[in-house]
Amino acid sequence: MNIQLTVNGKAQEKEVDARLLLVHFLRDDLGLTGTKIGCDTSQCGACVVSMDGKTIKSCTCLAVQANGSDITTIEGVAPDGVLDPVQEAFWDNHGLQCGYCTAGMIITTVELLKKNPNPSDDEVREGLKGNICRCTGYQNIVKSVQAAAKVNRS
Amino acid sequence: MFATEFEYQRATSVSEAIQLLSNNPGAKILAGGHSLLPMMKLRLTSIPMLIDIGGINELRGISVENNILRIGALTTHAEIAESYDVKDNAGILWETAYGIGDPQVRNRGTIGGNISHADPASDLPTVLKVMDAKFTIQGTGGLMRGGSRVVSADDFFIGPFETDLGENEILTAIEMPVLMANQHAEYAKMAHPATSFAVVGAGVVLTVEDDVCTAARVAVGGFTPVPTRGLTVEQALIGKVLNEENIASATILIHGDLGSDVFGDVFASAEYRQAMAAIELKHAIFHATGLAHHN
C-alpha cells in the first residue's frame, strides 16, 4: 500500500505492508526512534504520538490508517533544538528517571495543556492515565506538568 | 507484534464497504481498531481482509432531533465525552464514555466498533440497553427495509463477541430517546484497576413522578455473556417510593435475574461479582436519585 502523510512537518510517501504498525513505520522506516514500544498492547503509552492534534497509541494503529494524517512525534516537539516548555519542565523537576515513558508523557502533556491550560492535579493524573511510568515517578511527573502549565500561562 | 498478513481495502462509502464485505468472505470492518487490532496482533484471530471505514464521514456525528439522540457509528468515545448534546440529553452515556480506557483509547475507539465487538466486559452495551437504544444496520440481504433495518439493544447482543449483525452488514448509527426531566439515569461500575473494564457494571434509568417510580429499566453487565436486564428488579421498583429500604429490597432481586451463566476470573470470582451486582445496582440508583454517595 502506498501511504502519504506528514510527520513532524515533513511530507512522507512510502510503500508499506498493510500489517505494518504506525510505531514501526516511524521507528524503522523513518528512523524516528524517540517513540518507544513498551507493552505493545495499547496500555503503557510509551508509543504515544499526536495524530491530527489528538494523542494516539501508535502500536494500535496501522501505518495505512495514518494515510493523509499529520503526525507529531517527540522529535517534532523541539524541531530546531530549542526545548519545549514541557520538556524543560520535565528536566527541571526530575520528571524522568529511566526515560522510557518520557516521549509519550511529553506528547500527552503537550496536548493535555492545549485543551486544559490550568489543570488540577487530579486532571493531570486523569489526562496521563494512559501513560505508565514503571519507575513510578508520578509525583515529579505531575509536578513537571504543573510547572509547564505555569510557564505556558505566563 | 505483527498480525498475520491480510489484504487492506479503504472504503469511501457505506455501500462500497457492504459491497466489499459481500465480495470477500471472511472480511471484517476496521473502525478505530482498538478491539480488533490487539486481537489480530496477539494472533487470537486471523482475518483475510480488513475494510477500513475510518474515512467515511457520513458515519460520524452527534445530533438531537424530535427527542431522539443520534450518534453515528464511527463517532469516537472522546467525541461523545466532549459533546454537550450527549451531556444534556443522555448524561449516563456521556459519563460512561469518559470512563472508557484512557485518553488515547477514547481518541481512536468508536461507539459502533465497541458495540459490534460485543465484549462482555465493555460498559456501553449495558448503558445502551437501559437507555433503550436502537441500532441502525445496513446490508444487502436479510430483513430488507430499504437496505437497512433497526434492532433494539435488547435483541442485538446475542453472546460474548456475538451480535445480530450479519456477515455483510454494517452498524451505521445508534439512536436513543433523550432523558426527560423526570428520568434519572446512572451507570455504576466496579472497574478493573488496570484496564478500566467492568468487573461489574450496573445501569439504571428510572422515571419518577411525585417521588414514586413509574417506570424502570435496569441492567448489569461485565460478568454475563450479554448485559442482563433486571426484570424482577424493575417490577419491584415500579410503584414504590425510592427510599433506601425499597431500593435495597428491589436490587437484591438481581440474583434471580442473573441465571447461572456468570463469569469469574482470578481477579474476581463469579460468586463475588454476583454479590457485587446488587451493590453496584444500589449505588447506581442512589446516585441517579441523589439519595446517597457510595464510598
Coordinates of C-alpha atoms in Angstrom, one line a residue:
Chain A
M1 CA 0.0 0.0 0.0
N2 CA 1.2 3.5 -0.8
I3 CA 0.8 6.0 2.1
Q4 CA 1.3 9.7 2.1
L5 CA 1.4 11.6 5.4
T6 CA 3.1 14.5 7.2
V7 CA 5.5 13.6 10.0
N8 CA 6.9 16.5 12.1
G9 CA 6.1 18.9 9.3
K10 CA 7.7 16.9 6.5
A11 CA 5.8 15.1 3.8
Q12 CA 6.5 11.4 3.6
E13 CA 5.5 8.9 0.9
K14 CA 6.2 5.1 1.3
E15 CA 5.1 1.7 0.2
V16 CA 4.2 -0.3 3.3
D17 CA 2.7 -3.7 4.2
A18 CA -0.9 -3.4 5.4
R19 CA 0.0 -5.0 8.7
L20 CA 2.8 -2.6 9.5
L21 CA 2.1 -0.7 12.7
L22 CA 2.5 3.1 12.8
V23 CA 5.1 2.8 15.5
H24 CA 7.3 0.5 13.4
F25 CA 6.8 2.8 10.4
L26 CA 8.0 5.8 12.5
R27 CA 10.9 3.9 14.1
D28 CA 12.1 1.6 11.3
D29 CA 11.1 3.3 8.1
L30 CA 11.7 6.9 9.2
G31 CA 14.3 6.3 11.9
L32 CA 12.4 8.3 14.4
T33 CA 13.3 6.1 17.4
G34 CA 12.3 8.7 20.1
T35 CA 8.9 6.9 20.1
K36 CA 9.2 3.8 22.1
I37 CA 7.5 0.4 22.1
G38 CA 6.6 -0.7 25.7
C39 CA 3.7 -3.1 26.2
D40 CA 2.7 -3.3 22.5
T41 CA -0.9 -3.8 23.7
S42 CA -2.1 -0.1 23.9
Q43 CA -1.8 0.1 27.7
C44 CA 1.5 1.7 28.6
G45 CA 1.6 4.8 26.4
A46 CA 5.4 4.7 25.5
C47 CA 4.3 4.8 21.8
V48 CA 2.0 7.9 22.1
V49 CA 2.2 10.3 19.2
S50 CA 0.0 13.1 18.1
M51 CA -2.2 12.4 15.0
D52 CA -4.1 15.4 13.7
G53 CA -3.8 17.0 17.1
K54 CA -5.0 14.0 19.1
T55 CA -2.9 11.7 21.0
I56 CA -3.0 8.1 20.0
K57 CA -1.1 4.9 20.7
S58 CA 0.9 4.2 17.6
C59 CA 1.2 0.5 18.5
T60 CA -2.6 0.2 17.9
C61 CA -2.8 2.0 14.6
L62 CA -1.8 0.6 11.2
A63 CA 0.5 2.8 9.2
V64 CA -2.1 2.6 6.4
Q65 CA -4.7 4.1 8.8
A66 CA -2.4 7.1 9.2
N67 CA -2.6 7.8 5.5
G68 CA -3.3 11.5 4.9
S69 CA -2.7 12.5 8.5
D70 CA -0.4 14.9 10.3
I71 CA 1.8 13.2 12.9
T72 CA 4.0 14.8 15.6
T73 CA 6.5 12.6 17.4
I74 CA 8.8 13.6 20.2
E75 CA 11.4 14.6 17.5
G76 CA 8.9 17.2 16.3
V77 CA 8.3 18.8 19.7
A78 CA 11.7 20.6 19.6
P79 CA 12.4 20.7 15.8
D80 CA 15.1 23.4 15.9
G81 CA 16.8 22.1 19.0
V82 CA 15.1 24.5 21.5
L83 CA 13.2 22.5 24.1
D84 CA 9.5 23.0 24.5
P85 CA 8.4 24.3 27.9
V86 CA 7.0 20.9 28.7
Q87 CA 10.5 19.3 28.1
E88 CA 12.2 22.0 30.1
A89 CA 9.8 21.4 33.0
F90 CA 10.4 17.6 32.9
W91 CA 14.1 18.3 33.0
D92 CA 13.9 20.9 35.8
N93 CA 11.6 18.9 38.0
H94 CA 13.2 15.5 37.7
G95 CA 10.1 14.3 35.7
L96 CA 12.0 11.3 34.3
Q97 CA 14.2 8.6 35.7
C98 CA 14.9 5.9 33.1
G99 CA 13.3 8.0 30.4
Y100 CA 11.5 5.2 28.6
C101 CA 8.0 6.6 29.2
T102 CA 9.1 10.2 28.7
A103 CA 8.4 10.7 25.0
G104 CA 4.8 9.5 25.4
M105 CA 4.4 11.6 28.6
I106 CA 5.6 14.7 26.8
I107 CA 3.4 14.3 23.8
T108 CA 0.4 13.6 26.0
T109 CA 1.2 16.6 28.2
V110 CA 1.5 19.0 25.2
E111 CA -1.9 18.0 24.0
L112 CA -3.4 18.0 27.6
L113 CA -2.2 21.6 28.2
K114 CA -3.6 22.8 24.9
K115 CA -7.0 21.6 25.9
N116 CA -6.7 22.5 29.6
P117 CA -4.1 25.2 30.3
N118 CA -4.8 25.2 34.0
P119 CA -5.4 21.7 35.1
S120 CA -5.8 20.4 38.7
D121 CA -3.5 17.7 39.9
D122 CA -6.4 15.2 39.5
E123 CA -7.0 16.4 35.9
V124 CA -3.3 15.9 35.2
R125 CA -3.4 12.3 36.6
E126 CA -6.6 11.6 34.7
G127 CA -5.0 13.0 31.5
L128 CA -1.9 10.9 31.9
K129 CA -4.0 7.8 32.7
G130 CA -2.8 6.1 29.5
N131 CA 0.9 6.6 30.2
I132 CA 2.6 4.3 32.6
C133 CA 5.9 5.1 34.3
R134 CA 7.4 1.9 35.6
C135 CA 9.9 3.8 37.7
T136 CA 6.8 5.1 39.4
G137 CA 7.9 8.7 39.3
Y138 CA 4.5 10.1 39.1
Q139 CA 4.9 12.7 41.8
N140 CA 7.5 14.5 39.8
I141 CA 5.7 14.0 36.5
V142 CA 2.6 15.7 37.9
K143 CA 4.9 18.5 39.3
S144 CA 6.5 18.8 35.8
V145 CA 3.2 19.1 34.1
Q146 CA 2.1 21.8 36.5
A147 CA 5.4 23.7 36.1
A148 CA 5.0 23.6 32.3
A149 CA 1.4 24.8 32.6
K150 CA 2.5 27.7 34.7
V151 CA 5.2 28.7 32.1
N152 CA 2.7 28.3 29.2
R153 CA 0.2 30.6 31.0
S154 CA 2.7 33.3 31.8
Chain B
M1 CA 3.8 -7.8 17.4
F2 CA 2.5 -8.3 13.9
A3 CA -0.8 -9.7 12.8
T4 CA -0.8 -12.4 10.1
E5 CA -0.8 -10.9 6.6
F6 CA -4.1 -9.5 5.4
E7 CA -5.5 -7.6 2.5
Y8 CA -6.5 -4.0 3.2
Q9 CA -9.2 -2.0 1.4
R10 CA -10.3 1.5 2.1
A11 CA -14.0 2.1 1.7
T12 CA -15.2 5.6 0.8
S13 CA -18.9 5.0 1.4
V14 CA -21.1 2.6 3.3
S15 CA -22.4 1.0 0.1
E16 CA -18.8 0.4 -1.0
A17 CA -18.0 -1.2 2.3
I18 CA -21.0 -3.5 2.1
Q19 CA -20.0 -4.4 -1.5
L20 CA -16.5 -5.3 -0.3
L21 CA -17.9 -7.4 2.5
S22 CA -20.2 -9.2 0.2
N23 CA -17.4 -10.0 -2.3
N24 CA -14.9 -11.1 0.2
P25 CA -15.9 -13.9 2.6
G26 CA -14.3 -13.5 6.0
A27 CA -13.5 -9.8 5.5
K28 CA -14.1 -7.6 8.6
I29 CA -14.8 -4.0 9.1
L30 CA -12.0 -1.8 10.6
A31 CA -13.2 1.3 12.5
G32 CA -11.0 2.6 15.3
G33 CA -9.3 -0.8 15.6
H34 CA -9.0 -0.7 19.4
S35 CA -10.6 -4.1 19.8
L36 CA -9.8 -5.8 16.5
L37 CA -6.1 -4.8 16.1
P38 CA -5.0 -6.1 19.5
M39 CA -6.7 -9.4 18.9
M40 CA -5.0 -9.7 15.5
K41 CA -1.6 -8.7 16.9
L42 CA -2.0 -11.3 19.7
R43 CA -2.9 -13.8 17.0
L44 CA -6.2 -14.6 18.7
T45 CA -7.7 -14.1 15.3
S46 CA -6.6 -14.1 11.7
I47 CA -8.6 -12.1 9.2
P48 CA -8.0 -12.3 5.4
M49 CA -9.2 -8.8 4.7
L50 CA -9.8 -5.6 6.6
I51 CA -12.2 -3.0 5.1
D52 CA -11.2 0.4 6.6
I53 CA -14.3 2.6 7.1
G54 CA -12.3 5.3 9.0
G55 CA -12.6 7.8 6.2
I56 CA -16.4 7.6 5.8
N57 CA -17.5 10.9 7.3
E58 CA -21.2 10.2 6.9
L59 CA -20.8 7.7 9.8
R60 CA -19.6 10.4 12.2
G61 CA -21.5 12.9 14.2
I62 CA -24.0 13.5 17.0
S63 CA -27.4 15.1 16.6
V64 CA -30.7 15.6 18.5
E65 CA -34.0 15.7 16.7
N66 CA -37.5 15.1 17.9
N67 CA -36.2 14.0 21.3
I68 CA -34.0 11.3 19.8
L69 CA -30.2 11.4 20.3
R70 CA -28.5 10.0 17.2
I71 CA -24.8 9.0 17.2
G72 CA -23.0 7.9 14.0
A73 CA -21.3 4.5 14.5
L74 CA -17.8 6.0 13.8
T75 CA -18.1 8.6 16.5
T76 CA -15.2 8.2 19.0
H77 CA -15.6 7.8 22.7
A78 CA -13.7 11.1 23.1
E79 CA -16.2 12.9 20.8
I80 CA -19.1 11.5 22.9
A81 CA -17.4 12.5 26.1
E82 CA -16.9 16.1 24.8
S83 CA -20.4 16.5 23.4
Y84 CA -22.9 18.9 25.1
D85 CA -25.7 17.2 23.1
V86 CA -24.8 13.9 24.8
K87 CA -24.2 15.6 28.2
D88 CA -27.5 17.4 28.2
N89 CA -29.7 14.6 26.8
A90 CA -28.0 11.3 27.9
G91 CA -25.7 12.2 30.8
I92 CA -25.3 8.5 31.6
L93 CA -23.7 7.8 28.2
W94 CA -21.6 11.0 28.4
E95 CA -20.1 9.9 31.8
T96 CA -19.7 6.3 30.6
A97 CA -17.8 7.4 27.5
Y98 CA -15.4 9.4 29.7
G99 CA -14.7 6.3 31.8
I100 CA -13.6 4.2 28.9
G101 CA -9.9 3.2 28.8
D102 CA -7.7 6.3 28.7
P103 CA -7.5 9.5 26.6
Q104 CA -5.7 7.8 23.7
V105 CA -8.1 4.8 23.6
R106 CA -11.0 7.3 23.6
N107 CA -9.5 9.2 20.8
R108 CA -9.5 6.1 18.5
G109 CA -12.1 3.8 19.8
T110 CA -15.6 4.2 18.3
I111 CA -19.1 3.5 19.7
G112 CA -20.0 1.4 16.7
G113 CA -16.8 -0.7 16.9
N114 CA -17.3 -1.2 20.6
I115 CA -20.9 -2.5 20.2
S116 CA -20.1 -4.6 17.1
H117 CA -17.3 -6.2 19.0
A118 CA -19.7 -7.0 21.9
D119 CA -17.0 -7.6 24.6
P120 CA -18.9 -8.8 27.7
A121 CA -16.6 -6.6 29.8
S122 CA -17.5 -3.4 28.0
D123 CA -19.6 -0.7 29.5
L124 CA -21.6 0.6 26.5
P125 CA -23.8 -2.4 25.9
T126 CA -25.2 -2.2 29.5
V127 CA -25.8 1.5 29.2
L128 CA -27.3 1.3 25.8
K129 CA -29.6 -1.4 27.0
V130 CA -31.1 0.7 29.8
M131 CA -31.3 3.7 27.5
D132 CA -33.5 1.5 25.2
A133 CA -31.2 2.3 22.3
K134 CA -31.9 1.2 18.7
F135 CA -29.2 0.3 16.3
T136 CA -29.4 1.0 12.5
I137 CA -27.9 -1.7 10.4
Q138 CA -27.2 -1.6 6.7
G139 CA -26.7 -4.5 4.5
T140 CA -27.6 -6.2 1.2
G141 CA -29.6 -9.2 2.5
G142 CA -31.7 -10.4 5.4
L143 CA -34.6 -8.4 6.6
M144 CA -34.5 -5.7 3.9
R145 CA -36.2 -2.4 4.6
G146 CA -34.8 -0.1 2.0
G147 CA -31.4 -1.8 2.6
S148 CA -31.5 -1.1 6.4
R149 CA -33.1 -2.4 9.5
V150 CA -33.3 -1.4 13.1
V151 CA -32.6 -3.7 16.0
S152 CA -33.1 -2.8 19.7
A153 CA -30.2 -3.1 22.2
D154 CA -32.3 -5.8 23.9
D155 CA -32.1 -8.0 20.8
F156 CA -28.7 -7.0 19.3
F157 CA -26.4 -8.7 21.8
I158 CA -26.5 -12.5 21.5
G159 CA -23.5 -13.8 23.4
P160 CA -19.8 -12.9 24.1
F161 CA -18.4 -11.3 20.9
E162 CA -21.6 -12.3 19.1
T163 CA -24.3 -9.9 17.8
D164 CA -27.3 -9.9 15.5
L165 CA -25.0 -8.3 12.8
G166 CA -25.0 -10.4 9.6
E167 CA -21.9 -11.2 7.6
N168 CA -22.5 -8.5 5.0
E169 CA -23.9 -5.9 7.3
I170 CA -22.6 -2.7 9.0
L171 CA -23.8 -0.9 12.0
T172 CA -24.3 2.7 10.9
A173 CA -26.0 4.6 13.8
I174 CA -27.1 4.4 17.4
E175 CA -30.3 6.2 18.4
M176 CA -31.9 6.6 21.8
P177 CA -34.7 8.6 23.4
V178 CA -33.4 11.6 25.3
L179 CA -33.8 11.6 29.0
M180 CA -36.7 13.7 30.3
A181 CA -36.7 15.9 33.4
N182 CA -38.4 13.2 35.4
Q183 CA -35.9 10.5 34.4
H184 CA -32.8 9.7 36.3
A185 CA -30.0 7.6 34.9
E186 CA -26.7 6.3 36.2
Y187 CA -24.1 3.7 35.4
A188 CA -22.1 2.5 38.4
K189 CA -19.1 0.2 37.8
M190 CA -16.5 -1.7 39.7
A191 CA -13.7 -1.1 37.3
H192 CA -10.7 -3.4 36.9
P193 CA -7.8 -1.2 38.2
A194 CA -5.5 -1.9 35.2
T195 CA -7.8 -2.0 32.2
S196 CA -10.9 0.1 33.4
F197 CA -13.0 -2.8 32.1
A198 CA -16.1 -3.5 34.1
V199 CA -15.7 -6.3 36.7
V200 CA -19.3 -5.5 37.5
G201 CA -21.3 -2.7 35.8
A202 CA -24.9 -1.6 36.6
G203 CA -27.1 0.8 34.7
V204 CA -30.4 2.3 35.6
V205 CA -32.9 4.6 34.0
L206 CA -35.8 5.5 36.4
T207 CA -38.9 7.6 35.8
V208 CA -40.1 9.2 38.9
E209 CA -43.3 11.1 39.4
D210 CA -44.3 12.6 42.8
D211 CA -41.4 10.6 44.4
V212 CA -42.9 7.3 43.1
C213 CA -41.0 5.2 40.5
T214 CA -43.4 4.8 37.5
A215 CA -41.0 3.1 35.0
A216 CA -37.6 1.4 35.3
R217 CA -35.0 -0.1 33.1
V218 CA -32.1 -1.7 34.9
A219 CA -29.3 -4.0 33.6
V220 CA -26.0 -5.4 34.8
G221 CA -23.0 -6.4 32.7
G222 CA -19.3 -7.2 32.7
F223 CA -19.7 -10.7 34.0
T224 CA -22.5 -12.2 32.0
P225 CA -22.5 -13.2 28.3
V226 CA -24.5 -10.2 27.4
P227 CA -25.8 -7.3 29.6
T228 CA -28.7 -8.8 31.7
R229 CA -31.9 -6.9 32.3
G230 CA -33.1 -7.0 35.9
L231 CA -36.7 -7.5 35.0
T232 CA -37.8 -8.6 38.5
V233 CA -35.8 -5.6 40.0
E234 CA -37.7 -3.3 37.6
Q235 CA -41.1 -4.7 38.7
A236 CA -40.1 -4.4 42.3
L237 CA -39.2 -0.7 41.9
I238 CA -42.3 0.4 39.9
G239 CA -45.0 1.9 42.1
K240 CA -42.6 2.4 45.0
V241 CA -41.2 5.4 46.7
L242 CA -37.4 5.4 46.0
N243 CA -36.2 5.3 49.6
E244 CA -33.2 3.3 50.9
E245 CA -35.3 0.4 52.2
N246 CA -37.3 -0.1 48.9
I247 CA -34.1 0.2 46.8
A248 CA -32.3 -2.4 48.9
S249 CA -35.1 -4.9 48.8
A250 CA -35.5 -4.4 45.0
T251 CA -31.9 -4.6 44.0
I252 CA -31.2 -7.8 45.9
L253 CA -33.6 -9.5 43.4
I254 CA -31.0 -9.2 40.6
H255 CA -29.6 -12.6 41.8
G256 CA -32.8 -14.2 40.4
D257 CA -32.5 -12.3 37.1
L258 CA -28.9 -13.4 36.6
G259 CA -29.2 -17.1 36.0
S260 CA -26.3 -19.5 36.2
D261 CA -24.1 -18.2 33.3
V262 CA -21.9 -15.8 35.3
F263 CA -18.2 -15.3 34.7
G264 CA -15.4 -15.2 37.2
D265 CA -11.6 -15.0 36.9
V266 CA -8.5 -14.8 39.2
F267 CA -9.3 -11.2 39.9
A268 CA -12.9 -11.6 40.9
S269 CA -14.8 -14.8 41.3
A270 CA -18.3 -15.4 39.9
E271 CA -19.8 -15.5 43.4
Y272 CA -18.2 -12.2 44.3
R273 CA -19.3 -10.5 41.1
Q274 CA -22.8 -11.8 41.6
A275 CA -22.9 -10.4 45.2
M276 CA -21.5 -7.1 43.9
A277 CA -24.1 -6.8 41.2
A278 CA -26.8 -5.9 43.8
I279 CA -24.4 -3.4 45.5
E280 CA -23.5 -1.7 42.2
L281 CA -27.1 -1.6 41.2
K282 CA -27.9 0.0 44.6
H283 CA -25.1 2.6 44.1
A284 CA -26.4 3.4 40.6
I285 CA -29.9 4.0 41.9
F286 CA -28.6 6.1 44.9
H287 CA -26.6 8.2 42.5
A288 CA -29.4 8.5 40.0
T289 CA -31.9 9.7 42.6
G290 CA -29.4 11.7 44.6
L291 CA -30.1 9.6 47.7
A292 CA -26.6 8.9 48.8
H293 CA -23.0 8.6 47.9
H294 CA -21.1 5.4 48.0
N295 CA -17.5 5.4 49.3

